[in-house]
mmCIF file of C-alpha atoms in Angstrom:
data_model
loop_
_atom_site.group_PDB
_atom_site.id
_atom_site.type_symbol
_atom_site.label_atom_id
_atom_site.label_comp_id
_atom_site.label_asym_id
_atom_site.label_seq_id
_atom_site.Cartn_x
_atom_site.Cartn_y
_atom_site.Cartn_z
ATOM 1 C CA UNK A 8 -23.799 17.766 -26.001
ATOM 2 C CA UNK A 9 -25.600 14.872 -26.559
ATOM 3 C CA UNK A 10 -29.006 16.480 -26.424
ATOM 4 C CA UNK A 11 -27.973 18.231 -29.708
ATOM 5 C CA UNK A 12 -27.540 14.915 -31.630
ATOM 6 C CA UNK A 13 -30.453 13.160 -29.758
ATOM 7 C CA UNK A 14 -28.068 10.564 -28.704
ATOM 8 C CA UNK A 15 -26.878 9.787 -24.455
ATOM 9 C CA UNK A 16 -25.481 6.575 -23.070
ATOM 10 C CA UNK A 17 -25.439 3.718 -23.097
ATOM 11 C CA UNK A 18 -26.335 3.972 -26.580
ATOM 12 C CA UNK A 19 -23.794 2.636 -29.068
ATOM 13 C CA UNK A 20 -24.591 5.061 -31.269
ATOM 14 C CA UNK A 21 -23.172 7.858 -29.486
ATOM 15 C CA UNK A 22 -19.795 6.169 -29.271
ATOM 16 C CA UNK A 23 -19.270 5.856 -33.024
ATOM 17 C CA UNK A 24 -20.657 9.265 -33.733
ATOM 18 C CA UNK A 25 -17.857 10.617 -31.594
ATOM 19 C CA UNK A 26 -15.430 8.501 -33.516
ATOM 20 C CA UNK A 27 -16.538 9.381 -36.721
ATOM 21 C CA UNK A 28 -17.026 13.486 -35.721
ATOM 22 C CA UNK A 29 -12.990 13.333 -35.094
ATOM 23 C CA UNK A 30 -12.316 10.881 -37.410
ATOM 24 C CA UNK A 31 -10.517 8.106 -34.978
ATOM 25 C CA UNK A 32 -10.955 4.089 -35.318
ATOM 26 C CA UNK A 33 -12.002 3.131 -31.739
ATOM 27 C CA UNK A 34 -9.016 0.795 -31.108
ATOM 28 C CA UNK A 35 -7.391 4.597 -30.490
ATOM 29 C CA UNK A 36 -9.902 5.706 -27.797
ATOM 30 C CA UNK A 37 -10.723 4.939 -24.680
ATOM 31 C CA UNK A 38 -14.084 5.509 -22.898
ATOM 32 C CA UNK A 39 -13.608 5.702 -18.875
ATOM 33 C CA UNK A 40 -17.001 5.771 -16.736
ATOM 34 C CA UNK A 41 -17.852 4.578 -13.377
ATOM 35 C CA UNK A 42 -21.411 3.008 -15.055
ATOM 36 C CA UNK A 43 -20.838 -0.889 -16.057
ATOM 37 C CA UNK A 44 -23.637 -0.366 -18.593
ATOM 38 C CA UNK A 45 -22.012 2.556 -20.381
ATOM 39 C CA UNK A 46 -18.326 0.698 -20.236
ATOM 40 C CA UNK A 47 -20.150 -2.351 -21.453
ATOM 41 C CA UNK A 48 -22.306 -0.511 -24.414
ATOM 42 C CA UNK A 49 -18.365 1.265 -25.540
ATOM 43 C CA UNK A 50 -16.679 -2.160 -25.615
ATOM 44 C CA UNK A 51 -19.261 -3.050 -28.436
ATOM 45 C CA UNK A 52 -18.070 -0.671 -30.434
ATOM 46 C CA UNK A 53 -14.329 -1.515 -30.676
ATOM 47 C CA UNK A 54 -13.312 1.127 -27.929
ATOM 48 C CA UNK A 55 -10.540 0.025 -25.382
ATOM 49 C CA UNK A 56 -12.835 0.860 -21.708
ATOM 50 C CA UNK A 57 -12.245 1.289 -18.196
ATOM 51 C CA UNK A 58 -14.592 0.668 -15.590
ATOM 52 C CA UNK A 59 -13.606 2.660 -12.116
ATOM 53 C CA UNK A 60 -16.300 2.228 -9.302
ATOM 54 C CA UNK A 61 -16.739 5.820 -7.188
ATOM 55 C CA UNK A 62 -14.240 3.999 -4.143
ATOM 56 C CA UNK A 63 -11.838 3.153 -6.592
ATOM 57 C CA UNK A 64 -8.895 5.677 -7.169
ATOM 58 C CA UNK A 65 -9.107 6.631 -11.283
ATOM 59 C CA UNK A 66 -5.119 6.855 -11.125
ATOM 60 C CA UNK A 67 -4.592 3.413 -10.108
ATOM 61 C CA UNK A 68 -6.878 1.850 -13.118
ATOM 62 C CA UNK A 69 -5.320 3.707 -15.459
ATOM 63 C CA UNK A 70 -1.381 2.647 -14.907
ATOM 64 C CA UNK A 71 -3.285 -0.870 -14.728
ATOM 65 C CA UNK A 72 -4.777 -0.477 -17.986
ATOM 66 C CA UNK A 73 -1.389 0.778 -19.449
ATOM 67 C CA UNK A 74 0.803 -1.878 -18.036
ATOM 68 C CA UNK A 75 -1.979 -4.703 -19.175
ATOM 69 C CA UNK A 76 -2.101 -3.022 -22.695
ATOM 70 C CA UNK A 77 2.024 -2.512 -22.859
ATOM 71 C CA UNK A 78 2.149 -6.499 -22.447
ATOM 72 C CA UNK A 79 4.441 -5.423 -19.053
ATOM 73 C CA UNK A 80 4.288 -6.891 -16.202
ATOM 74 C CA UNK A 81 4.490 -5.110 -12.893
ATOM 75 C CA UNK A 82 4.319 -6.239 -9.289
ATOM 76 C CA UNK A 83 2.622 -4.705 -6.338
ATOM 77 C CA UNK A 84 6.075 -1.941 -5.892
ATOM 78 C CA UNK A 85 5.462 -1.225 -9.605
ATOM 79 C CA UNK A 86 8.574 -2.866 -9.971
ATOM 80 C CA UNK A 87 8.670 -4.265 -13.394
ATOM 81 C CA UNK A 88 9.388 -7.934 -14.042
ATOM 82 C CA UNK A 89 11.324 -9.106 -16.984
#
C-alpha cells in the first residue's frame, strides 16, 4: 500500500519501486489507469501504459494495445490483414 512506502501516483518513484520489489525491467509491465497524469508519469519510467477513459470499454484497449505491440494489423471485424 503505498502509504507504507510513503510513495502514491503520479510519482515516478512508485513505479520503479514496484519494479524493483519483484524484480521486473519495465519494458515487461504494463501500468493501466484511467488518469492521463498517472499513464503519463509510468511512461517515464520505461513501462509499456494504457490510458482507458471511464466511457471507454477496458477490453477493447487492451486487444488494441496487443495487436499494436504484436506489429499485426487488424481491421474493424478483427479480421487480420496480411
Amino acid at each position: 500500500l503505498s502509504y507504507e512506502i510513503g510513495l502514491r501516483k503520479p510519482n515516478p518513484a512508485i513505479f520503479n519501486y514496484v519494479l524493483d520489489t519483484i524484480s521486473q525491467k519495465p519494458q515487461h509491465g504494463l501500468f493501466i489507469d484511467d488518469l492521463k497524469e498517472n499513464v503519463d508519469s509510468a511512461q517515464t519510467t520505461g513501462l509499456n501504459i494504457l490510458h482507458y477513459p471511464h466511457n471507454q470499454p477496458l477490453r477493447q484497449g487492451c486487444k488494441n494495445l496487443l495487436w499494436i505491440k504484436s506489429g499485426k494489423k487488424y481491421n474493424k471485424y478483427n479480421k487480420y490483414i496480411k
